[in-house]
Coordinates of C-alpha atoms in Angstrom, one line a residue:
Chain A
X12 CA 25.9 270.9 -6.1
X13 CA 23.8 267.8 -6.5
X14 CA 25.3 264.4 -7.2
X15 CA 25.3 263.3 -10.8
X16 CA 25.2 259.6 -10.1
X17 CA 22.8 257.0 -8.8
X18 CA 24.7 255.6 -5.9
X19 CA 23.1 252.2 -6.1
X20 CA 25.0 251.6 -9.3
X21 CA 28.8 251.4 -9.2
X22 CA 30.5 254.5 -10.2
X23 CA 32.8 255.2 -13.1
X24 CA 35.6 257.3 -12.0
X25 CA 37.4 260.1 -13.8
X26 CA 40.6 260.6 -11.9
X27 CA 41.6 263.8 -13.5
X28 CA 38.8 265.3 -11.4
X29 CA 40.3 264.0 -8.2
X30 CA 41.1 266.9 -5.8
X31 CA 43.3 266.0 -2.9
X32 CA 42.1 267.1 0.5
X33 CA 44.9 265.4 2.5
X34 CA 47.3 262.4 2.6
X35 CA 45.8 259.9 5.1
X36 CA 48.9 257.7 5.2
X37 CA 52.0 257.0 3.3
X38 CA 54.2 253.9 3.7
X39 CA 57.6 254.4 2.2
X40 CA 58.6 250.8 2.8
X41 CA 55.7 249.2 1.0
X42 CA 55.2 252.1 -1.4
X43 CA 51.6 252.6 -0.6
X44 CA 49.8 255.9 -0.1
X45 CA 46.2 256.5 1.0
X46 CA 44.5 259.8 0.0
X47 CA 41.3 261.6 0.9
X48 CA 39.7 263.9 -1.6
X49 CA 36.8 264.8 -3.9
X50 CA 35.8 263.5 -7.3
X51 CA 34.7 267.0 -8.3
X52 CA 32.8 265.9 -11.3
X53 CA 30.6 263.7 -9.1
X54 CA 30.3 265.7 -5.9
X55 CA 32.0 268.6 -4.1
X56 CA 30.8 267.2 -0.7
X57 CA 31.1 263.5 -0.7
X58 CA 34.6 262.3 0.0
X59 CA 36.6 259.6 -1.8
X60 CA 39.4 257.5 -0.4
X61 CA 42.0 256.6 -3.0
X62 CA 44.8 254.0 -2.3
X63 CA 47.7 253.9 -4.7
X64 CA 50.2 251.0 -4.5
X65 CA 53.4 250.4 -6.5
X66 CA 53.5 246.8 -7.7
X67 CA 56.0 244.0 -7.1
X68 CA 58.2 243.0 -10.0
X69 CA 57.1 239.9 -12.0
X70 CA 59.3 237.5 -13.7
X71 CA 57.9 238.5 -17.1
X72 CA 58.7 242.2 -16.4
X73 CA 62.3 241.2 -16.3
X74 CA 62.6 238.6 -19.0
X75 CA 60.1 239.6 -21.7
X76 CA 61.3 241.3 -24.9
X77 CA 59.1 244.3 -24.1
X78 CA 60.2 244.4 -20.4
X79 CA 62.4 246.6 -18.3
X80 CA 65.6 245.9 -20.2
X81 CA 64.1 246.6 -23.6
X82 CA 64.7 249.6 -25.8
X83 CA 61.4 251.0 -24.7
X84 CA 62.9 251.8 -21.3
X85 CA 65.2 254.8 -20.8
X86 CA 67.8 255.1 -18.1
X87 CA 69.4 258.2 -16.6
X88 CA 72.7 258.0 -14.8
X89 CA 72.7 259.5 -11.2
X90 CA 76.4 258.6 -10.5
X91 CA 78.9 255.9 -11.0
X92 CA 81.8 255.3 -8.7
X93 CA 84.3 252.4 -9.2
X94 CA 82.2 249.2 -9.6
X95 CA 79.0 250.9 -8.3
X96 CA 76.4 252.8 -10.3
X97 CA 73.1 254.4 -9.6
X98 CA 70.5 255.1 -12.3
X99 CA 66.9 256.2 -12.7
X100 CA 65.0 253.8 -14.9
X101 CA 61.9 255.0 -16.9
X102 CA 59.9 251.9 -18.2
X103 CA 57.0 252.4 -20.6
X104 CA 53.8 252.9 -18.6
X105 CA 52.2 249.5 -19.7
X106 CA 54.7 247.5 -17.6
X107 CA 54.9 249.9 -14.7
X108 CA 51.3 250.4 -13.6
X109 CA 50.1 251.4 -10.1
X110 CA 47.3 249.5 -8.4
X111 CA 44.5 252.0 -7.6
X112 CA 41.6 251.3 -5.2
X113 CA 38.8 253.7 -4.8
X114 CA 36.1 253.9 -2.1
X115 CA 33.4 256.4 -3.0
X116 CA 31.5 257.7 -1.2
X117 CA 33.7 257.0 1.8
X118 CA 32.4 257.0 5.3
X119 CA 34.3 258.1 8.4
X120 CA 35.0 254.4 9.2
X121 CA 36.8 254.1 5.8
X122 CA 38.7 257.3 6.5
X123 CA 39.8 256.1 9.9
X124 CA 40.8 252.7 8.5
X125 CA 43.2 254.1 6.0
X126 CA 44.5 256.9 8.2
X127 CA 47.8 256.9 10.1
X128 CA 47.0 256.5 13.7
X129 CA 49.0 257.5 16.7
X130 CA 50.1 254.4 18.6
X131 CA 51.4 254.1 22.2
X132 CA 53.5 251.3 23.8
X133 CA 52.3 250.6 27.3
X134 CA 53.7 248.5 30.1
X135 CA 51.1 246.3 31.7
X136 CA 52.0 245.3 35.2
X137 CA 50.1 242.4 36.8
X138 CA 48.0 245.1 38.7
X139 CA 47.1 246.9 35.5
X140 CA 46.2 243.6 33.9
X141 CA 43.7 242.8 36.6
X142 CA 42.4 246.3 37.2
X143 CA 42.3 247.5 33.6
X144 CA 42.8 245.0 30.8
X145 CA 40.8 242.1 32.4
X146 CA 38.0 244.4 33.3
X147 CA 37.9 245.7 29.7
X148 CA 37.8 242.2 28.3
X149 CA 35.0 241.2 30.6
X150 CA 33.0 244.3 29.9
X151 CA 33.3 244.1 26.1
X152 CA 32.4 240.4 26.0
X153 CA 33.8 239.8 22.6
X154 CA 31.8 237.1 20.8
X155 CA 33.6 233.9 20.1
X156 CA 30.7 232.2 18.3
X157 CA 32.6 232.0 15.0
X158 CA 35.5 230.2 16.8
X159 CA 33.2 227.7 18.7
X160 CA 31.6 226.9 15.3
X161 CA 35.1 225.8 14.1
X162 CA 35.8 223.8 17.3
X163 CA 32.4 222.1 17.0
X164 CA 32.8 221.3 13.3
X165 CA 29.8 223.5 12.4
X166 CA 31.9 225.7 10.1
X167 CA 35.1 225.5 8.1
X168 CA 35.7 221.8 8.9
X169 CA 36.9 221.3 5.3
X170 CA 39.7 223.8 6.1
X171 CA 41.1 221.8 9.1
X172 CA 44.8 220.8 8.5
X173 CA 45.1 218.8 11.7
X174 CA 43.0 218.0 14.7
X175 CA 43.8 216.7 18.2
X176 CA 40.5 216.2 19.9
X177 CA 41.7 215.9 23.5
X178 CA 39.7 218.4 25.6
X179 CA 42.7 219.3 27.7
X180 CA 45.7 219.3 25.3
X181 CA 44.1 219.2 21.9
X182 CA 43.8 221.8 19.2
X183 CA 42.7 222.5 15.7
X184 CA 45.2 223.7 13.1
X185 CA 43.9 225.5 10.1
X186 CA 45.2 228.1 7.5
X187 CA 44.9 231.7 8.6
X188 CA 42.4 233.7 6.6
X189 CA 45.2 235.9 5.3
X190 CA 46.9 232.9 3.7
X191 CA 46.0 231.4 0.3
X192 CA 46.7 227.9 1.8
X193 CA 49.2 227.1 -0.9
X194 CA 52.2 229.4 -1.2
X195 CA 54.9 228.0 1.2
X196 CA 56.7 231.4 1.2
X197 CA 53.7 233.1 2.9
X198 CA 52.6 230.1 5.1
X199 CA 50.4 231.2 8.0
X200 CA 48.5 228.7 10.1
X201 CA 46.6 229.1 13.4
X202 CA 46.3 226.6 16.2
X203 CA 43.0 227.0 18.2
X204 CA 43.0 225.2 21.5
X205 CA 40.0 222.9 22.3
X206 CA 39.9 223.9 25.9
X207 CA 37.7 226.9 26.5
X208 CA 38.3 229.8 28.9
X209 CA 42.1 230.4 28.4
X210 CA 41.9 234.0 27.4
X211 CA 45.6 234.8 26.6
X212 CA 49.2 234.4 27.7
X213 CA 48.3 236.0 31.0
X214 CA 46.3 232.9 32.0
X215 CA 49.1 230.4 31.3
X216 CA 50.9 228.5 34.1
X217 CA 52.5 225.1 34.6
X218 CA 49.2 223.3 34.3
X219 CA 49.2 224.3 30.6
X220 CA 52.7 223.0 29.8
X221 CA 51.3 219.7 28.3
X222 CA 49.0 221.8 26.1
X223 CA 51.7 224.1 24.9
X224 CA 54.2 221.3 24.2
X225 CA 51.5 219.4 22.3
X226 CA 50.8 222.4 20.1
X227 CA 54.5 222.9 19.5
X228 CA 55.3 219.3 18.6
X229 CA 52.2 218.2 16.7
X230 CA 51.8 221.6 15.0
X231 CA 55.3 221.3 13.6
X232 CA 54.7 217.7 12.5
X233 CA 51.4 218.5 10.8
X234 CA 52.9 221.4 8.9
X235 CA 55.9 219.3 7.9
X236 CA 53.6 216.6 6.7
X237 CA 51.2 218.8 4.8
X238 CA 53.4 221.6 3.5
X239 CA 57.0 220.2 3.7
X240 CA 58.1 223.2 5.8
X241 CA 60.5 222.1 8.6
X242 CA 60.7 223.2 12.2
X243 CA 63.7 225.5 11.7
X244 CA 61.7 227.4 9.0
X245 CA 58.8 228.3 11.3
X246 CA 58.1 231.2 13.5
X247 CA 55.7 229.9 16.2
X248 CA 54.3 232.6 18.5
X249 CA 51.4 234.1 20.5
X250 CA 50.2 237.7 20.3
X251 CA 49.7 239.8 23.3
X252 CA 47.2 241.5 23.2
X253 CA 45.6 238.9 20.9
X254 CA 42.9 239.9 18.5
X255 CA 40.5 237.4 20.2
X256 CA 40.5 236.1 23.8
X257 CA 40.6 232.3 23.2
X258 CA 44.1 230.9 23.3
X259 CA 45.6 230.4 19.9
X260 CA 49.1 230.1 18.4
X261 CA 50.5 231.5 15.1
X262 CA 52.7 229.4 12.8
X263 CA 54.3 231.5 10.0
X264 CA 57.1 230.9 7.5
X265 CA 60.2 232.4 9.0
X266 CA 61.1 234.4 5.9
X267 CA 57.6 235.8 5.6
X268 CA 57.2 239.2 7.1
X269 CA 53.7 238.4 8.4
X270 CA 51.8 241.3 10.1
X271 CA 52.2 241.6 13.9
X272 CA 55.6 239.8 14.3
X273 CA 57.3 242.7 16.0
X274 CA 58.9 242.2 19.4
X275 CA 56.2 244.5 21.1
X276 CA 53.4 242.1 20.0
X277 CA 54.7 238.6 19.5
X278 CA 56.0 236.0 22.1
X279 CA 57.7 232.9 20.7
X280 CA 56.0 229.7 22.0
X281 CA 59.4 228.3 22.9
X282 CA 60.1 231.3 25.1
X283 CA 56.6 231.0 26.7
X284 CA 57.2 227.4 27.6
X285 CA 60.7 228.1 28.8
X286 CA 59.5 231.0 31.0
X287 CA 56.8 228.9 32.6
X288 CA 59.4 226.1 33.2
X289 CA 61.6 228.6 34.9
X290 CA 58.8 230.1 37.0
X291 CA 55.3 228.6 36.9
X292 CA 53.5 231.9 37.6
X293 CA 55.8 233.9 35.2
X294 CA 52.8 235.2 33.2
X295 CA 51.0 236.3 36.3
X296 CA 54.0 238.2 37.6
X297 CA 55.6 239.7 34.5
X298 CA 55.1 243.2 33.2
X299 CA 54.2 242.8 29.5
X300 CA 54.5 245.6 26.9
X301 CA 52.2 246.0 23.9
X302 CA 51.0 248.7 21.5
X303 CA 47.6 250.4 21.5
X304 CA 46.2 252.5 18.8
X305 CA 44.6 255.8 19.9
X306 CA 41.1 254.6 18.8
X307 CA 41.4 251.3 20.8
X308 CA 39.0 251.5 23.7
X309 CA 41.7 249.9 25.9
X310 CA 43.9 252.9 25.2
X311 CA 41.3 255.1 26.8
X312 CA 41.3 252.9 29.9
X313 CA 45.1 252.9 30.1
X314 CA 45.2 256.7 29.7
X315 CA 42.6 257.2 32.4
X316 CA 44.5 254.9 34.8
X317 CA 47.8 256.7 34.0
X318 CA 46.3 260.1 34.6
X319 CA 44.7 258.9 37.8
X320 CA 48.0 257.6 39.1
X321 CA 49.8 260.8 38.1
X322 CA 47.1 262.8 40.0
X323 CA 47.7 260.7 43.1
X324 CA 51.5 261.2 42.8
X325 CA 51.2 264.9 42.7
X326 CA 48.6 265.2 45.5
Chain B
X4 CA 85.5 237.8 -25.6
X5 CA 87.7 240.5 -24.1
X6 CA 86.5 243.3 -22.0
X7 CA 86.0 246.5 -23.7
X8 CA 86.4 248.8 -20.7
X9 CA 89.1 249.9 -18.4
X10 CA 87.9 248.7 -15.0
X11 CA 89.7 251.4 -13.2
X12 CA 87.3 253.9 -14.6
X13 CA 83.6 253.7 -13.7
X14 CA 81.6 252.1 -16.4
X15 CA 78.7 253.4 -18.4
X16 CA 76.0 250.9 -18.6
X17 CA 73.7 250.2 -21.5
X18 CA 70.9 248.2 -20.0
X19 CA 69.4 247.0 -23.2
X20 CA 72.4 244.7 -23.3
X21 CA 71.6 243.2 -19.9
X22 CA 71.0 239.5 -20.1
X23 CA 69.4 238.0 -17.1
X24 CA 71.1 234.9 -15.6
X25 CA 68.8 234.5 -12.6
X26 CA 66.7 236.4 -10.1
X27 CA 68.7 236.5 -6.8
X28 CA 65.9 237.7 -4.6
X29 CA 62.5 239.4 -5.0
X30 CA 60.7 241.1 -2.2
X31 CA 57.0 241.6 -3.0
X32 CA 56.4 243.7 0.1
X33 CA 59.0 246.3 -0.5
X34 CA 58.9 245.9 -4.3
X35 CA 62.6 245.3 -4.7
X36 CA 64.2 242.7 -7.0
X37 CA 67.9 241.8 -7.3
X38 CA 69.2 240.2 -10.5
X39 CA 72.3 238.5 -11.7
X40 CA 73.3 238.7 -15.3
X41 CA 75.6 239.9 -18.0
X42 CA 76.1 243.3 -19.7
X43 CA 76.8 241.5 -23.0
X44 CA 78.3 244.6 -24.7
X45 CA 81.0 244.7 -22.0
X46 CA 81.7 241.1 -21.3
X47 CA 80.1 237.7 -21.6
X48 CA 81.9 236.4 -18.6
X49 CA 81.9 239.1 -15.9
X50 CA 78.7 239.2 -14.0
X51 CA 76.7 242.2 -13.0
X52 CA 74.2 242.5 -10.0
X53 CA 71.3 244.8 -10.8
X54 CA 68.9 245.9 -8.1
X55 CA 65.6 247.5 -9.1
X56 CA 63.4 249.3 -6.5
X57 CA 60.0 250.8 -7.0
X58 CA 59.9 254.2 -5.3
X59 CA 57.8 255.6 -2.5
X60 CA 55.2 258.3 -3.4
X61 CA 56.2 261.9 -2.9
X62 CA 53.8 264.6 -2.0
X63 CA 54.5 266.4 -5.3
X64 CA 53.7 263.3 -7.3
X65 CA 50.2 263.6 -5.8
X66 CA 49.6 267.3 -5.9
X67 CA 51.5 268.7 -8.9
X68 CA 49.7 269.6 -12.1
X69 CA 51.7 267.1 -14.0
X70 CA 51.3 264.4 -11.3
X71 CA 49.4 261.2 -10.9
X72 CA 46.0 262.8 -11.3
X73 CA 46.7 264.8 -14.4
X74 CA 45.6 264.1 -17.9
X75 CA 49.0 262.5 -18.7
X76 CA 48.0 259.5 -16.6
X77 CA 45.6 256.9 -18.0
X78 CA 43.5 254.6 -15.9
X79 CA 41.9 251.2 -16.8
X80 CA 39.0 249.8 -14.8
X81 CA 39.5 246.3 -13.3
X82 CA 36.1 246.2 -11.6
X83 CA 33.7 248.3 -9.6
X84 CA 31.3 246.9 -7.0
X85 CA 29.0 249.2 -5.0
X86 CA 31.2 251.8 -3.4
X87 CA 34.5 249.9 -4.2
X88 CA 36.5 250.1 -7.4
X89 CA 39.8 248.8 -8.6
X90 CA 41.8 250.4 -11.4
X91 CA 45.2 250.1 -13.1
X92 CA 46.9 253.5 -13.2
X93 CA 49.5 254.2 -15.9
X94 CA 51.4 257.4 -15.1
X95 CA 53.8 259.0 -17.6
X96 CA 57.3 257.5 -17.1
X97 CA 58.9 260.7 -15.7
X98 CA 56.9 260.5 -12.5
X99 CA 57.1 256.8 -12.0
X100 CA 60.8 256.0 -12.2
X101 CA 62.5 252.9 -10.7
X102 CA 65.7 253.2 -8.7
X103 CA 68.4 251.1 -10.3
X104 CA 71.7 250.1 -8.7
X105 CA 74.4 248.3 -10.6
X106 CA 77.5 246.5 -9.3
X107 CA 79.8 245.6 -12.2
X108 CA 81.9 243.5 -12.1
X109 CA 80.2 241.8 -9.2
X110 CA 82.2 239.4 -6.9
X111 CA 80.8 236.3 -5.2
X112 CA 80.4 238.4 -2.0
X113 CA 78.2 240.8 -3.8
X114 CA 76.1 238.0 -5.2
X115 CA 75.8 236.4 -1.8
X116 CA 74.8 239.7 -0.2
X117 CA 71.9 240.2 -2.6
X118 CA 70.8 236.5 -2.8
X119 CA 67.9 235.1 -0.8
X120 CA 69.4 232.9 1.9
X121 CA 68.1 230.0 3.8
X122 CA 67.6 230.9 7.4
X123 CA 67.0 228.8 10.5
X124 CA 65.6 229.5 13.9
X125 CA 67.6 227.9 16.7
X126 CA 66.9 227.4 20.4
X127 CA 70.0 228.3 22.4
X128 CA 70.0 226.5 25.8
X129 CA 72.4 227.8 28.5
X130 CA 74.6 224.8 27.6
X131 CA 74.6 225.6 23.9
X132 CA 75.5 229.2 24.7
X133 CA 78.5 228.2 26.7
X134 CA 79.6 225.3 24.5
X135 CA 78.9 226.8 21.1
X136 CA 78.0 230.5 20.9
X137 CA 80.5 231.8 23.5
X138 CA 83.3 229.7 22.1
X139 CA 82.5 231.1 18.6
X140 CA 82.5 234.7 20.0
X141 CA 85.9 234.1 21.7
X142 CA 87.4 232.4 18.7
X143 CA 86.3 235.0 16.2
X144 CA 87.5 237.9 18.4
X145 CA 85.4 240.5 16.6
X146 CA 87.2 243.9 16.6
X147 CA 85.6 246.6 18.7
X148 CA 88.2 249.3 17.9
X149 CA 85.6 251.4 16.0
X150 CA 83.4 251.3 19.1
X151 CA 86.2 252.1 21.6
X152 CA 87.1 255.1 19.4
X153 CA 83.6 256.4 20.0
X154 CA 83.7 255.8 23.7
X155 CA 87.1 257.5 23.9
X156 CA 85.9 260.5 21.8
X157 CA 88.5 259.7 19.2
X158 CA 85.8 259.4 16.5
X159 CA 82.3 260.6 15.8
X160 CA 82.2 262.8 19.0
X161 CA 80.3 265.4 17.0
X162 CA 77.5 262.9 16.6
X163 CA 76.9 262.3 20.3
X164 CA 73.4 263.1 21.3
X165 CA 73.8 262.5 25.0
X166 CA 76.6 261.2 27.3
X167 CA 76.6 259.9 30.8
X168 CA 80.3 259.4 31.6
X169 CA 79.9 257.1 34.7
X170 CA 82.1 254.0 34.1
X171 CA 79.5 251.7 35.7
X172 CA 76.1 253.0 34.6
X173 CA 77.0 255.5 31.9
X174 CA 76.5 255.3 28.1
X175 CA 76.8 257.3 24.9
X176 CA 73.7 257.9 22.8
X177 CA 74.1 258.6 19.1
X178 CA 72.1 258.3 15.9
X179 CA 72.4 254.9 14.2
X180 CA 74.2 255.0 10.9
X181 CA 71.1 253.9 9.1
X182 CA 69.3 257.1 10.3
X183 CA 69.5 260.5 8.7
X184 CA 69.5 262.1 12.1
X185 CA 66.5 264.3 11.4
X186 CA 63.4 262.6 10.3
X187 CA 61.4 261.8 13.4
X188 CA 59.4 259.1 11.5
X189 CA 62.5 257.0 11.1
X190 CA 64.2 257.8 14.3
X191 CA 66.9 255.3 15.2
X192 CA 69.5 255.9 18.0
X193 CA 71.9 253.5 19.7
X194 CA 73.1 253.6 23.3
X195 CA 76.6 252.2 23.8
X196 CA 77.5 251.4 27.4
X197 CA 80.7 252.8 28.8
X198 CA 81.5 249.6 30.7
X199 CA 83.5 247.2 28.7
X200 CA 83.2 243.4 28.7
X201 CA 79.4 243.0 28.7
X202 CA 79.0 241.0 25.5
X203 CA 75.2 240.6 25.3
X204 CA 72.0 239.9 27.0
X205 CA 73.4 236.6 28.2
X206 CA 75.8 238.4 30.5
X207 CA 73.2 240.5 32.3
X208 CA 72.2 239.9 35.9
X209 CA 70.9 242.0 38.8
X210 CA 74.2 243.8 39.1
X211 CA 73.4 245.5 35.8
X212 CA 70.0 246.8 36.8
X213 CA 71.2 250.3 37.6
X214 CA 72.9 250.4 34.2
X215 CA 69.8 249.2 32.4
X216 CA 67.4 251.5 34.2
X217 CA 69.8 254.4 33.6
X218 CA 69.8 253.8 29.9
X219 CA 66.0 253.5 29.9
X220 CA 65.3 256.7 31.8
X221 CA 68.1 259.0 30.5
X222 CA 67.8 257.7 27.0
X223 CA 64.1 258.5 26.9
X224 CA 64.8 261.9 28.3
X225 CA 67.6 262.7 25.9
X226 CA 65.4 261.7 22.9
X227 CA 62.5 263.7 24.2
X228 CA 64.7 266.8 24.7
X229 CA 66.5 266.6 21.3
X230 CA 63.8 265.1 19.0
X231 CA 60.6 265.7 20.8
X232 CA 59.6 262.1 20.6
X233 CA 58.0 260.8 23.8
X234 CA 58.4 257.6 25.7
X235 CA 55.2 255.9 24.5
X236 CA 56.4 256.5 20.9
X237 CA 59.6 254.6 21.3
X238 CA 60.6 250.9 20.8
X239 CA 63.6 250.3 23.1
X240 CA 65.3 246.9 22.7
X241 CA 68.3 244.7 22.5
X242 CA 69.2 242.3 19.7
X243 CA 70.1 238.7 20.4
X244 CA 72.4 237.8 18.7
X245 CA 73.7 241.4 18.4
X246 CA 75.8 242.4 15.5
X247 CA 78.7 243.3 17.8
X248 CA 79.5 242.0 21.3
X249 CA 79.5 245.1 23.4
X250 CA 76.3 245.8 25.2
X251 CA 74.1 248.3 23.3
X252 CA 70.4 249.3 23.2
X253 CA 68.3 250.3 20.2
X254 CA 65.9 253.2 20.3
X255 CA 63.5 253.4 17.3
X256 CA 60.4 255.3 16.5
X257 CA 57.5 252.9 17.3
X258 CA 55.8 253.4 13.9
X259 CA 59.0 252.9 12.0
X260 CA 59.5 249.3 10.7
X261 CA 63.2 249.3 11.4
X262 CA 65.2 246.2 10.3
X263 CA 65.5 243.5 13.0
X264 CA 62.5 244.3 15.2
X265 CA 60.9 240.9 14.8
X266 CA 60.2 238.8 17.9
X267 CA 62.9 236.2 17.1
X268 CA 65.6 238.9 17.2
X269 CA 64.5 241.7 19.6
X270 CA 64.0 241.9 23.3
X271 CA 62.4 245.0 24.8
X272 CA 64.5 246.6 27.4
X273 CA 61.5 246.8 29.8
X274 CA 61.1 243.0 29.5
X275 CA 64.8 242.5 30.1
X276 CA 64.7 244.6 33.3
X277 CA 61.5 242.9 34.4
X278 CA 62.9 239.4 33.8
X279 CA 66.0 240.1 35.9
X280 CA 63.9 241.6 38.6
X281 CA 61.8 238.4 38.7
X282 CA 64.9 236.2 38.6
X283 CA 68.4 237.6 38.8
X284 CA 70.0 234.9 36.7
X285 CA 67.2 234.8 34.2
X286 CA 69.5 235.3 31.2
X287 CA 71.9 232.6 32.4
X288 CA 69.0 230.1 32.7
X289 CA 66.7 231.0 29.8
X290 CA 66.7 229.2 26.4
X291 CA 66.8 232.0 23.8
X292 CA 65.8 231.7 20.2
X293 CA 67.3 233.5 17.3
X294 CA 67.8 233.2 13.5
X295 CA 70.9 232.2 11.7
X296 CA 71.6 232.6 8.0
X297 CA 73.1 229.6 6.3
X298 CA 76.3 231.4 5.6
X299 CA 76.8 232.5 9.2
X300 CA 79.7 230.7 10.7
X301 CA 77.7 230.2 13.9
X302 CA 75.1 228.2 11.9
X303 CA 77.8 225.7 11.0
X304 CA 78.6 225.3 14.7
X305 CA 75.0 224.8 15.7
X306 CA 74.5 222.3 12.9
X307 CA 77.6 220.3 13.9
X308 CA 76.4 220.3 17.6
X309 CA 72.9 219.2 16.5
X310 CA 74.2 216.4 14.4
X311 CA 76.6 215.3 17.1
X312 CA 73.7 215.1 19.6
X313 CA 71.5 213.2 17.1
X314 CA 74.4 210.7 16.6
X315 CA 74.7 210.1 20.3
X316 CA 70.9 209.6 20.6
X317 CA 70.8 206.9 18.0
X318 CA 73.9 205.0 19.1

């Protein structure tokens, strides 16, 4: 069957022709589902990714005359017991829409991106860091041009919230790209250190304590000054593994469930400073856990290493 | 206005008479909102708490002939651009219901429970632990009867997944009450140590390493045997502060966003063992961060301590 559309133009979609091939991922917490299938009126071969997302409640949903508590909504009782009751509520469709995103035609990359992936938690000993992770970082040579552009004021200088220009203990604070830069409830800033060559947590020792304390104190002050969010309302942390290998610190609003704040990924800056104060080479001696996705290249390296060790053990 | 209902009987609710007083809390991530208001046909004085929750997608929503992709659903285009498109989807009400929970009449405790609360992250030095937290724990004398009943096989013995009866290094593993005990994707087990008197992380030192390693190894094995979930799929951690002061370890499925797994609350068991191996009195010397809600009694103690210290500093 040939395609009926010119792919250079954007496509009008008739969803009644969507034929589900498989559910790629479903998140019952955030009420989002990603689907793979065919828009059979357009093609029987090209695949479409469709993402459905239930929407958050808005104030007007709850207060308007035509909202959830109007006569256009019906309710069905599930049970009542003493002061507690459970009901199913059926609002009219207009106030209960579902956000729908379509990618058509979808490539394998799109399919991977929206698919549930197997993840593995690994324990990185100091040996594994040097022999596997560090080698991986050096081999991949991730580009940091975009970041040096920020440090050199070549890009994004209008976004800088605060800057300390000291080459040893200084940093640039700016809103994370995921943040709108305004809503305090979802505050997310990043501190990028001026000093180059500190790849991650693993490189830190007592020589970095002035840098870390400076980020903690001046970062808090800058956020308080600019956004009126106080110290006890901030989660201040480093990721391990980080998404790029130039030392940076995350500042998020404590009540905001920002991505990547789980205990297997995030290390509070206060704890990092305290650990180094207790033991200056703590981060060269500690075994650190983190999560790898099956399509991370580093996972292949860890798996190979693990199988190699097992093979030695059983020899 | 007098109440029209006998409160001993459960109440039938007519939601068109719900008058919103205020939004107690709204979570845009999980699409849940809690409301305070009046059911004006029942009373103008007694308050009701109403919780609305958008529901997760089910497979049949997506595959059935009357489901989301049937002719009973209408779609409105927001925009299309190249291979990407955004639409609003309006399913028929029957497949897009909203879970509704009512508490009526609601007490102040109910209102507090469903209200957004201010939270504060605090740094507990060893001094603050001894002078403030430990004193608080001893004063409050939280009852552990329910837990001793489990350890003594007086209660819930049918729920035990695994037991090691050694009084020093043994533990009981059982499904957490939040878990249905079946769905691997939301797996949540708790290991309760047999030994009494270990209140939390703060009490741990090298004498506890055999206990901690035993929980790690046998807990993993028991979960693999019973639920076929392997070691690299498990998040194994302790809470600080814990919800009860008898040492216990959480085992959750790595991909499950269980409550309380954020970096300011959870400590991976692997990291705890490693820290004690590096420094046997690590947990007596470390400064530990955690979050307190404004209505936690311990927050009052920390605030008092903080203000006391400030007053000394400025004398």
